[in-house]
Amino acid sequence: MKTIASRSRVPTQTRKALRARNGNGHVSGSTKIKISSRVAAWLKKPKQNLIGGKWAPAASGKLFDVFNPADASVITRVPDSGKEDINRAVSAARRAFESGPWRRLTPSERGKLVWKVGDLILENADELAELESLDNGKPRAIARVADVPLAADIFHYMAGWATKIEGNTIPISVSYAPGSQFHAFTLREPVGVVGQIIPWNFPLLMAAWKLAPALATGNCVVLKPAEQTPLTALRLGEIFLDAGIPEGVVNIVTGFGETAGAALAAHDDVDKIAFTGSTEVGKIIVRAAAGNLKKVSLELGGKSPNIVFKDVGDLDVAIAGAANAIFFNHGQCCCAGSRLMVERDIFDEVVEGVARYAKKIKLGPGLDPSTEMGPLVSEEQLNRVTNYLRQGKQEGACYVTGGSRAGERGYFVRPTVVKDVKPSMSIVREEIFGPVVVAEPFTKVEELIPRANQTQYGLAAGVWTRDISKAHRVAAALKAGTVWINCYNILDSALPFGGYKQSGWGREMGHAALELYTQTKAVVVGL
Ligand code: ADP
């Protein structure tokens, strides 16, 4: 076993100082932080792109650093790919799609290969969870019970669809000539070569959400992971080879958004682009895709209202639910319940309850077993979140708890609860993507609904009440792709997920995802 300390570039005094700080809003360190020998050995291997079934360096030979967000040390280096690498990967995917063995597999054979990927993810669950924690900063235990099994699950779920992609027979009404008869039917065919660009908040899971439906439906893929968190995608590339997915069917290219990502989104031989990330970049992707009018699906930002009524029943459950809705994954969830709307009579109690949760959360490196919340993913994200916190203060919001960076090393932010906000404030309107919840009281449902919907986003919402009729009426009135009633953050491979308004185009997961990765061909036979 290797310790992070033995690899870290952080000076010893700083590491000691980091360990010394602890308690409320401070970052804890631990002497128990260890990297397994398996992960340490994997990290030492040179990192390359997966193109046409082979590992290859970037055409330019360039690499970029991958950082550990807990201490800003360099974990490893990965290819800094550009247009030429994307061209090569797209060519490999095109060859695999047009003339490789992939299209000749029966649906059952294809499904079994997709299933096998799920099995291998589970077989390597500890290693993947550790890598994810190191790269993204999230607690290893969370990655082990959430990210990794959910990633395996979507491969298993989608594997079952491979044999159930069917068309229809369609009766023809127009009589073109006396006695003419036709047999008409539809085929559901794969879209072709698919570019997939994913974010850094759930690196493995987002790769799985994208790859599993694309493969189950018979497409070939070029995947670009986020520059902040490319490691589990590269490890997943090895798993695809081990599973026996034919060469060129899955290509994985690391690089920055403005270079590798932009080249993929604009590529004329890519039939579809699937993107998860910010709404701002989503709009860039749409513009880039216009060149060859490739199909586009988008899963974008959110500013989700989480609504607590005074008839919620067990207030403690609602408070714990509201805390989980924002603090899970350090608030780095597109569906985070970042606007807590509470009926006025219980407002103070709920806000204080959520603040109590926030104060107790133990910050630390993801690999420390006692950590409950890790660092934000990057320095850029730390600056973004702390800028919002500063702006909110300047605009007169009241910070019940948190409100600043924690520690001086690593990208930690104290879990934050804000009240006394106005609709015009940037922290109320914009997606912060950090552990920051703004709380607002309301008195009447009629006033609540327009306020809850007063956002450019429409990804998710929560409703807490024991009044079943009210729960359903509010759920129907909310403009959001997912509404959770008396729960939050419940996602499942079988549930469609996606956004209203500027939160996206299309639905991932469930059988809705098949729509994103197939196209319909009508065939008419004159009899
Ligand atoms: P965030 O703002 O949360 O970091 P982004 O939306 O910037 O998220 O990034 C999500 C993904 O989009 C990443 O893989 C990133 O490399 C990619 N990306 C960023 N900018 C572009 C771009 N101009 N074209 C294509 N992909 C991009």
mmCIF file of N, CA and C in Angstrom, residues 108-175:
data_model
loop_
_atom_site.group_PDB
_atom_site.id
_atom_site.type_symbol
_atom_site.label_atom_id
_atom_site.label_comp_id
_atom_site.label_asym_id
_atom_site.label_seq_id
_atom_site.Cartn_x
_atom_site.Cartn_y
_atom_site.Cartn_z
ATOM 1 N N SER A 108 -28.791 -10.503 -29.457
ATOM 2 C CA SER A 108 -28.482 -11.248 -28.234
ATOM 3 C C SER A 108 -26.977 -11.222 -27.949
ATOM 4 N N GLU A 109 -26.170 -11.407 -28.985
ATOM 5 C CA GLU A 109 -24.712 -11.373 -28.785
ATOM 6 C C GLU A 109 -24.277 -9.975 -28.323
ATOM 7 N N ARG A 110 -24.888 -8.971 -28.934
ATOM 8 C CA ARG A 110 -24.540 -7.590 -28.548
ATOM 9 C C ARG A 110 -24.931 -7.335 -27.087
ATOM 10 N N GLY A 111 -26.128 -7.766 -26.739
ATOM 11 C CA GLY A 111 -26.601 -7.585 -25.362
ATOM 12 C C GLY A 111 -25.682 -8.261 -24.352
ATOM 13 N N LYS A 112 -25.204 -9.455 -24.713
ATOM 14 C CA LYS A 112 -24.332 -10.178 -23.773
ATOM 15 C C LYS A 112 -23.022 -9.419 -23.545
ATOM 16 N N LEU A 113 -22.492 -8.821 -24.610
ATOM 17 C CA LEU A 113 -21.249 -8.043 -24.459
ATOM 18 C C LEU A 113 -21.492 -6.829 -23.555
ATOM 19 N N VAL A 114 -22.634 -6.167 -23.754
ATOM 20 C CA VAL A 114 -22.946 -4.989 -22.927
ATOM 21 C C VAL A 114 -23.120 -5.428 -21.465
ATOM 22 N N TRP A 115 -23.769 -6.565 -21.276
ATOM 23 C CA TRP A 115 -23.948 -7.111 -19.913
ATOM 24 C C TRP A 115 -22.590 -7.375 -19.262
ATOM 25 N N LYS A 116 -21.678 -7.937 -20.071
ATOM 26 C CA LYS A 116 -20.347 -8.299 -19.560
ATOM 27 C C LYS A 116 -19.615 -7.056 -19.027
ATOM 28 N N VAL A 117 -19.802 -5.929 -19.701
ATOM 29 C CA VAL A 117 -19.169 -4.686 -19.220
ATOM 30 C C VAL A 117 -19.659 -4.395 -17.795
ATOM 31 N N GLY A 118 -20.976 -4.544 -17.569
ATOM 32 C CA GLY A 118 -21.536 -4.340 -16.224
ATOM 33 C C GLY A 118 -20.902 -5.283 -15.217
ATOM 34 N N ASP A 119 -20.747 -6.547 -15.613
ATOM 35 C CA ASP A 119 -20.121 -7.533 -14.701
ATOM 36 C C ASP A 119 -18.688 -7.113 -14.345
ATOM 37 N N LEU A 120 -17.945 -6.698 -15.361
ATOM 38 C CA LEU A 120 -16.532 -6.355 -15.118
ATOM 39 C C LEU A 120 -16.399 -5.089 -14.273
ATOM 40 N N ILE A 121 -17.361 -4.173 -14.422
ATOM 41 C CA ILE A 121 -17.340 -2.987 -13.552
ATOM 42 C C ILE A 121 -17.492 -3.448 -12.104
ATOM 43 N N LEU A 122 -18.407 -4.355 -11.868
ATOM 44 C CA LEU A 122 -18.605 -4.840 -10.481
ATOM 45 C C LEU A 122 -17.375 -5.603 -9.996
ATOM 46 N N GLU A 123 -16.769 -6.385 -10.877
ATOM 47 C CA GLU A 123 -15.563 -7.137 -10.463
ATOM 48 C C GLU A 123 -14.428 -6.201 -10.076
ATOM 49 N N ASN A 124 -14.413 -5.020 -10.670
ATOM 50 C CA ASN A 124 -13.337 -4.051 -10.395
ATOM 51 C C ASN A 124 -13.844 -2.876 -9.561
ATOM 52 N N ALA A 125 -14.898 -3.120 -8.793
ATOM 53 C CA ALA A 125 -15.589 -2.018 -8.115
ATOM 54 C C ALA A 125 -14.674 -1.263 -7.140
ATOM 55 N N ASP A 126 -13.888 -1.988 -6.370
ATOM 56 C CA ASP A 126 -13.042 -1.304 -5.370
ATOM 57 C C ASP A 126 -12.041 -0.380 -6.057
ATOM 58 N N GLU A 127 -11.438 -0.901 -7.099
ATOM 59 C CA GLU A 127 -10.423 -0.120 -7.812
ATOM 60 C C GLU A 127 -11.049 1.118 -8.472
ATOM 61 N N LEU A 128 -12.198 0.924 -9.108
ATOM 62 C CA LEU A 128 -12.860 2.056 -9.775
ATOM 63 C C LEU A 128 -13.287 3.113 -8.755
ATOM 64 N N ALA A 129 -13.800 2.659 -7.602
ATOM 65 C CA ALA A 129 -14.250 3.613 -6.576
ATOM 66 C C ALA A 129 -13.062 4.419 -6.052
ATOM 67 N N GLU A 130 -11.954 3.744 -5.875
ATOM 68 C CA GLU A 130 -10.761 4.429 -5.358
ATOM 69 C C GLU A 130 -10.241 5.465 -6.364
ATOM 70 N N LEU A 131 -10.211 5.055 -7.607
ATOM 71 C CA LEU A 131 -9.743 5.958 -8.669
ATOM 72 C C LEU A 131 -10.666 7.176 -8.780
ATOM 73 N N GLU A 132 -11.964 6.908 -8.697
ATOM 74 C CA GLU A 132 -12.939 7.998 -8.809
ATOM 75 C C GLU A 132 -12.776 8.992 -7.661
ATOM 76 N N SER A 133 -12.579 8.440 -6.473
ATOM 77 C CA SER A 133 -12.425 9.271 -5.292
ATOM 78 C C SER A 133 -11.158 10.139 -5.404
ATOM 79 N N LEU A 134 -10.090 9.523 -5.842
ATOM 80 C CA LEU A 134 -8.814 10.227 -5.970
ATOM 81 C C LEU A 134 -8.908 11.353 -7.002
ATOM 82 N N ASP A 135 -9.585 11.073 -8.097
ATOM 83 C CA ASP A 135 -9.616 11.983 -9.232
ATOM 84 C C ASP A 135 -10.649 13.095 -9.036
ATOM 85 N N ASN A 136 -11.809 12.721 -8.521
ATOM 86 C CA ASN A 136 -12.919 13.679 -8.398
ATOM 87 C C ASN A 136 -12.987 14.314 -7.014
ATOM 88 N N GLY A 137 -12.536 13.587 -5.989
ATOM 89 C CA GLY A 137 -12.570 14.122 -4.627
ATOM 90 C C GLY A 137 -13.696 13.571 -3.781
ATOM 91 N N LYS A 138 -14.640 12.855 -4.394
ATOM 92 C CA LYS A 138 -15.784 12.370 -3.600
ATOM 93 C C LYS A 138 -15.346 11.253 -2.652
ATOM 94 N N PRO A 139 -16.056 11.070 -1.533
ATOM 95 C CA PRO A 139 -15.676 9.996 -0.616
ATOM 96 C C PRO A 139 -15.676 8.630 -1.320
ATOM 97 N N ARG A 140 -14.637 7.867 -1.053
ATOM 98 C CA ARG A 140 -14.521 6.559 -1.701
ATOM 99 C C ARG A 140 -15.735 5.678 -1.394
ATOM 100 N N ALA A 141 -16.210 5.754 -0.129
ATOM 101 C CA ALA A 141 -17.340 4.907 0.266
ATOM 102 C C ALA A 141 -18.582 5.230 -0.562
ATOM 103 N N ILE A 142 -18.765 6.519 -0.879
ATOM 104 C CA ILE A 142 -19.924 6.909 -1.692
ATOM 105 C C ILE A 142 -19.750 6.382 -3.116
ATOM 106 N N ALA A 143 -18.550 6.565 -3.648
ATOM 107 C CA ALA A 143 -18.293 6.059 -5.008
ATOM 108 C C ALA A 143 -18.534 4.551 -5.059
ATOM 109 N N ARG A 144 -18.177 3.874 -3.953
ATOM 110 C CA ARG A 144 -18.291 2.402 -3.934
ATOM 111 C C ARG A 144 -19.746 1.940 -3.859
ATOM 112 N N VAL A 145 -20.586 2.691 -3.135
ATOM 113 C CA VAL A 145 -21.990 2.243 -3.010
ATOM 114 C C VAL A 145 -22.925 2.926 -4.014
ATOM 115 N N ALA A 146 -22.489 4.023 -4.603
ATOM 116 C CA ALA A 146 -23.381 4.727 -5.540
ATOM 117 C C ALA A 146 -22.813 4.701 -6.967
ATOM 118 N N ASP A 147 -21.793 5.471 -7.222
ATOM 119 C CA ASP A 147 -21.316 5.647 -8.613
ATOM 120 C C ASP A 147 -21.039 4.323 -9.327
ATOM 121 N N VAL A 148 -20.274 3.446 -8.652
ATOM 122 C CA VAL A 148 -19.819 2.237 -9.350
ATOM 123 C C VAL A 148 -20.971 1.247 -9.581
ATOM 124 N N PRO A 149 -21.745 0.875 -8.554
ATOM 125 C CA PRO A 149 -22.850 -0.058 -8.840
ATOM 126 C C PRO A 149 -23.899 0.510 -9.784
ATOM 127 N N LEU A 150 -24.140 1.823 -9.714
ATOM 128 C CA LEU A 150 -25.110 2.417 -10.651
ATOM 129 C C LEU A 150 -24.576 2.362 -12.086
ATOM 130 N N ALA A 151 -23.271 2.547 -12.225
ATOM 131 C CA ALA A 151 -22.664 2.456 -13.566
ATOM 132 C C ALA A 151 -22.820 1.034 -14.102
ATOM 133 N N ALA A 152 -22.571 0.048 -13.252
ATOM 134 C CA ALA A 152 -22.743 -1.350 -13.686
ATOM 135 C C ALA A 152 -24.206 -1.599 -14.039
ATOM 136 N N ASP A 153 -25.097 -1.043 -13.221
ATOM 137 C CA ASP A 153 -26.525 -1.318 -13.401
ATOM 138 C C ASP A 153 -27.042 -0.853 -14.757
ATOM 139 N N ILE A 154 -26.554 0.279 -15.237
ATOM 140 C CA ILE A 154 -27.112 0.742 -16.514
ATOM 141 C C ILE A 154 -26.629 -0.128 -17.680
ATOM 142 N N PHE A 155 -25.431 -0.696 -17.555
ATOM 143 C CA PHE A 155 -25.016 -1.654 -18.597
ATOM 144 C C PHE A 155 -25.903 -2.894 -18.536
ATOM 145 N N HIS A 156 -26.213 -3.362 -17.328
ATOM 146 C CA HIS A 156 -27.090 -4.534 -17.207
ATOM 147 C C HIS A 156 -28.494 -4.215 -17.707
ATOM 148 N N TYR A 157 -28.992 -3.050 -17.324
ATOM 149 C CA TYR A 157 -30.345 -2.663 -17.749
ATOM 150 C C TYR A 157 -30.410 -2.541 -19.275
ATOM 151 N N MET A 158 -29.468 -1.822 -19.864
ATOM 152 C CA MET A 158 -29.511 -1.587 -21.310
ATOM 153 C C MET A 158 -29.234 -2.863 -22.103
ATOM 154 N N ALA A 159 -28.448 -3.776 -21.530
ATOM 155 C CA ALA A 159 -28.163 -5.045 -22.210
ATOM 156 C C ALA A 159 -29.473 -5.748 -22.565
ATOM 157 N N GLY A 160 -30.444 -5.654 -21.675
ATOM 158 C CA GLY A 160 -31.739 -6.303 -21.910
ATOM 159 C C GLY A 160 -32.501 -5.701 -23.076
ATOM 160 N N TRP A 161 -32.265 -4.420 -23.350
ATOM 161 C CA TRP A 161 -32.980 -3.764 -24.448
ATOM 162 C C TRP A 161 -32.469 -4.199 -25.821
ATOM 163 N N ALA A 162 -31.213 -4.683 -25.869
ATOM 164 C CA ALA A 162 -30.625 -4.995 -27.184
ATOM 165 C C ALA A 162 -31.531 -5.934 -27.990
ATOM 166 N N THR A 163 -32.214 -6.846 -27.311
ATOM 167 C CA THR A 163 -33.060 -7.816 -28.022
ATOM 168 C C THR A 163 -34.502 -7.339 -28.150
ATOM 169 N N LYS A 164 -34.767 -6.116 -27.748
ATOM 170 C CA LYS A 164 -36.174 -5.654 -27.746
ATOM 171 C C LYS A 164 -36.361 -4.356 -28.525
ATOM 172 N N ILE A 165 -35.481 -4.122 -29.469
ATOM 173 C CA ILE A 165 -35.595 -2.904 -30.284
ATOM 174 C C ILE A 165 -36.355 -3.285 -31.550
ATOM 175 N N GLU A 166 -37.597 -2.880 -31.601
ATOM 176 C CA GLU A 166 -38.504 -3.393 -32.642
ATOM 177 C C GLU A 166 -39.167 -2.256 -33.403
ATOM 178 N N GLY A 167 -39.588 -2.552 -34.619
ATOM 179 C CA GLY A 167 -40.392 -1.610 -35.394
ATOM 180 C C GLY A 167 -41.857 -2.002 -35.345
ATOM 181 N N ASN A 168 -42.640 -1.400 -36.259
ATOM 182 C CA ASN A 168 -44.083 -1.690 -36.333
ATOM 183 C C ASN A 168 -44.435 -2.095 -37.753
ATOM 184 N N THR A 169 -45.578 -2.776 -37.889
ATOM 185 C CA THR A 169 -46.156 -2.904 -39.233
ATOM 186 C C THR A 169 -47.266 -1.869 -39.332
ATOM 187 N N ILE A 170 -47.365 -1.238 -40.505
ATOM 188 C CA ILE A 170 -48.253 -0.081 -40.629
ATOM 189 C C ILE A 170 -49.180 -0.268 -41.833
ATOM 190 N N PRO A 171 -50.497 -0.302 -41.609
ATOM 191 C CA PRO A 171 -51.421 -0.435 -42.747
ATOM 192 C C PRO A 171 -51.429 0.837 -43.592
ATOM 193 N N ILE A 172 -51.417 0.683 -44.905
ATOM 194 C CA ILE A 172 -51.397 1.823 -45.835
ATOM 195 C C ILE A 172 -52.828 2.066 -46.332
ATOM 196 N N SER A 173 -53.296 3.310 -46.298
ATOM 197 C CA SER A 173 -54.683 3.624 -46.655
ATOM 198 C C SER A 173 -54.843 4.117 -48.084
ATOM 199 N N VAL A 174 -53.813 4.805 -48.601
ATOM 200 C CA VAL A 174 -53.978 5.399 -49.932
ATOM 201 C C VAL A 174 -53.917 4.288 -50.992
ATOM 202 N N SER A 175 -54.874 4.321 -51.894
ATOM 203 C CA SER A 175 -54.871 3.329 -52.965
ATOM 204 C C SER A 175 -54.227 3.971 -54.193
#
